[in-house]
XYZ file of C-alpha atoms in Angstrom:
211
model
C 134.012 157.829 68.623
C 132.689 158.529 65.202
C 133.007 154.964 64.158
C 130.847 154.045 67.333
C 128.239 156.622 66.715
C 127.820 155.482 63.088
C 127.587 151.829 64.184
C 124.948 152.856 66.931
C 122.973 154.770 64.362
C 123.236 151.887 61.735
C 122.134 149.360 64.314
C 119.083 151.464 65.467
C 117.829 152.025 61.823
C 118.358 148.431 60.596
C 115.351 146.140 60.726
C 117.041 143.115 59.677
C 118.277 141.105 62.561
C 120.701 139.348 60.324
C 122.191 142.420 58.985
C 126.102 142.002 58.809
C 126.792 145.478 60.234
C 124.437 145.006 62.910
C 125.873 141.689 64.036
C 129.430 143.277 64.017
C 128.440 146.172 65.972
C 129.845 144.836 69.232
C 133.169 143.831 67.798
C 133.535 147.384 66.137
C 132.474 149.074 69.300
C 134.625 147.357 71.441
C 137.756 148.078 69.142
C 136.583 151.874 68.877
C 136.566 152.163 72.643
C 139.949 150.725 73.042
C 141.299 152.806 70.270
C 139.917 155.894 71.915
C 141.397 154.823 75.350
C 144.863 153.914 74.346
C 147.143 154.092 71.246
C 146.634 151.831 68.262
C 149.996 150.039 68.972
C 148.759 148.730 72.119
C 145.413 147.319 70.734
C 147.057 143.929 70.814
C 147.008 143.767 74.651
C 143.317 143.562 74.492
C 143.024 140.591 72.123
C 141.386 138.289 74.620
C 138.457 140.834 75.312
C 138.002 141.548 71.553
C 137.904 137.816 70.745
C 135.255 137.370 73.285
C 133.012 139.923 72.081
C 133.772 139.008 68.494
C 131.844 135.730 69.266
C 128.592 137.598 69.275
C 129.172 138.486 65.696
C 129.933 135.059 64.270
C 126.945 133.439 62.562
C 127.076 130.343 64.439
C 123.695 129.299 63.429
C 125.044 128.794 59.778
C 128.228 127.249 60.570
C 126.759 124.781 63.186
C 123.990 123.754 60.683
C 126.514 122.159 58.458
C 127.848 119.798 61.496
C 124.589 119.413 63.247
C 121.523 119.742 60.740
C 118.528 121.233 62.449
C 116.350 118.341 61.408
C 118.588 115.913 63.219
C 118.495 118.031 66.402
C 114.615 118.066 66.047
C 114.647 114.371 66.124
C 116.607 114.070 69.127
C 114.554 116.882 70.643
C 111.472 114.585 69.959
C 113.078 111.593 71.479
C 114.173 113.455 74.674
C 110.623 114.846 74.979
C 109.079 111.582 74.610
C 111.339 109.922 77.232
C 110.485 112.725 79.559
C 106.690 112.401 79.166
C 106.773 108.555 79.341
C 108.842 108.590 82.489
C 106.319 110.793 84.191
C 103.405 108.362 83.146
C 101.975 109.801 79.910
C 100.891 107.857 77.059
C 103.105 109.254 74.340
C 104.927 108.159 71.250
C 107.393 109.704 68.856
C 107.694 109.637 65.039
C 110.535 111.554 63.359
C 110.142 115.083 64.794
C 106.619 114.522 66.079
C 105.585 114.099 69.662
C 102.362 112.505 69.795
C 99.822 112.364 72.698
C 96.377 110.834 72.731
C 94.674 114.322 72.379
C 97.350 116.251 70.407
C 100.765 116.353 68.866
C 103.668 118.942 68.282
C 106.128 119.051 65.511
C 109.573 120.210 66.607
C 111.333 122.415 63.922
C 113.294 125.519 63.702
C 113.195 127.750 66.666
C 111.540 125.099 68.752
C 114.579 122.679 68.610
C 117.503 122.843 70.922
C 119.583 124.054 67.901
C 119.940 127.740 68.943
C 120.211 127.064 72.759
C 123.025 124.634 72.087
C 124.869 127.318 70.190
C 124.311 129.876 73.039
C 125.535 127.367 75.586
C 128.632 126.449 73.676
C 129.622 130.183 73.194
C 129.200 130.587 77.020
C 131.502 127.568 77.499
C 134.169 129.009 75.082
C 134.034 132.380 76.836
C 134.806 130.563 80.205
C 137.506 128.492 78.773
C 139.222 131.550 77.346
C 139.044 133.839 80.342
C 139.738 131.182 83.038
C 142.505 128.534 83.412
C 140.699 125.157 83.380
C 142.159 121.664 83.429
C 141.261 119.481 80.609
C 138.810 117.309 82.420
C 137.072 120.547 83.781
C 136.736 121.758 80.214
C 135.293 118.495 78.985
C 132.947 118.367 82.032
C 131.832 121.942 81.297
C 131.121 121.163 77.548
C 129.236 117.970 78.405
C 127.122 119.841 81.084
C 126.191 122.543 78.755
C 125.114 120.151 76.187
C 122.870 118.177 78.515
C 121.477 121.231 80.086
C 120.429 122.771 76.778
C 118.784 119.365 75.631
C 117.224 118.938 79.064
C 115.837 122.497 79.412
C 114.462 122.727 75.870
C 113.081 119.194 76.418
C 111.008 120.367 79.493
C 109.754 123.298 77.300
C 108.610 120.994 74.556
C 106.865 118.712 77.112
C 105.050 121.750 78.462
C 104.019 122.622 74.991
C 102.931 119.150 74.106
C 100.683 118.966 77.212
C 99.267 122.368 76.405
C 98.194 121.311 72.940
C 96.705 118.029 74.254
C 94.645 120.026 76.645
C 93.610 122.622 74.139
C 95.260 125.560 75.912
C 95.808 127.614 73.052
C 96.717 130.784 74.675
C 99.319 129.276 77.021
C 100.887 127.391 74.038
C 101.323 130.504 72.057
C 103.115 132.190 74.944
C 105.470 129.422 75.610
C 106.031 128.776 71.754
C 106.734 132.462 71.327
C 109.974 134.512 71.941
C 108.960 135.437 75.677
C 108.447 131.921 76.759
C 111.586 130.751 74.992
C 113.517 133.437 76.712
C 112.619 132.156 80.115
C 113.909 128.654 79.504
C 117.038 130.171 77.949
C 117.647 132.283 80.975
C 117.161 129.299 83.064
C 119.686 127.224 81.035
C 122.190 129.881 81.391
C 121.699 129.947 85.235
C 121.994 126.331 85.492
C 125.395 126.375 83.586
C 126.567 129.119 85.869
C 125.505 127.165 88.992
C 127.359 124.130 87.741
C 130.476 126.149 86.821
C 130.650 127.669 90.249
C 129.696 124.675 92.228
C 131.974 122.014 90.333
C 134.696 124.152 88.706
C 135.017 127.836 89.857
C 136.357 127.001 93.236
C 139.567 125.667 91.751
C 139.838 128.337 88.872
C 142.723 130.514 88.190
C 142.143 133.791 86.354
C 144.483 134.122 83.451
C 146.976 137.001 83.996
C 146.321 140.046 82.131
C 148.819 141.184 79.597
């Protein structure tokens, strides 16, 4: 319990969201709780739960950036947003990570791209695959759906911001561009993934036996 108390205090006083101890707090907390509830020799029986919680402490954004550079994801987002706007009838063009409307344009980079949302959705898929017994085709379907949902949902957000810029709605743009607006779309993406899982896969799932 002393370990948990220290980590809780350390997480509260830390002002750096990337602080290593802060990121590792969930892992150490879970291990501390299990050690307090059972003997150290039996900690291995909780390996699945500890591993799932440990996913929150892994710096996925740094690992993923090696395989999928943010710049390339931003260009893909721009293409998707341009296609969405064009499909509903807007006069729109795209150049690299720019989405250009007649009266305004947005540049997609950093947090505005689908990069972070893709990482979150893939973590969610990994947790589902670890906890439930899924066939290989179901796992492939889940990973494909999570990728398409992340790109699609973020594409809708980018289209919205492009239209707000084109109509000079600065206040509304700032909201949807900020963390509060982004969290709404992130929540929507997670809910859609959950709906896909329960409708297409969960009916045939089998919970892994607990050791």
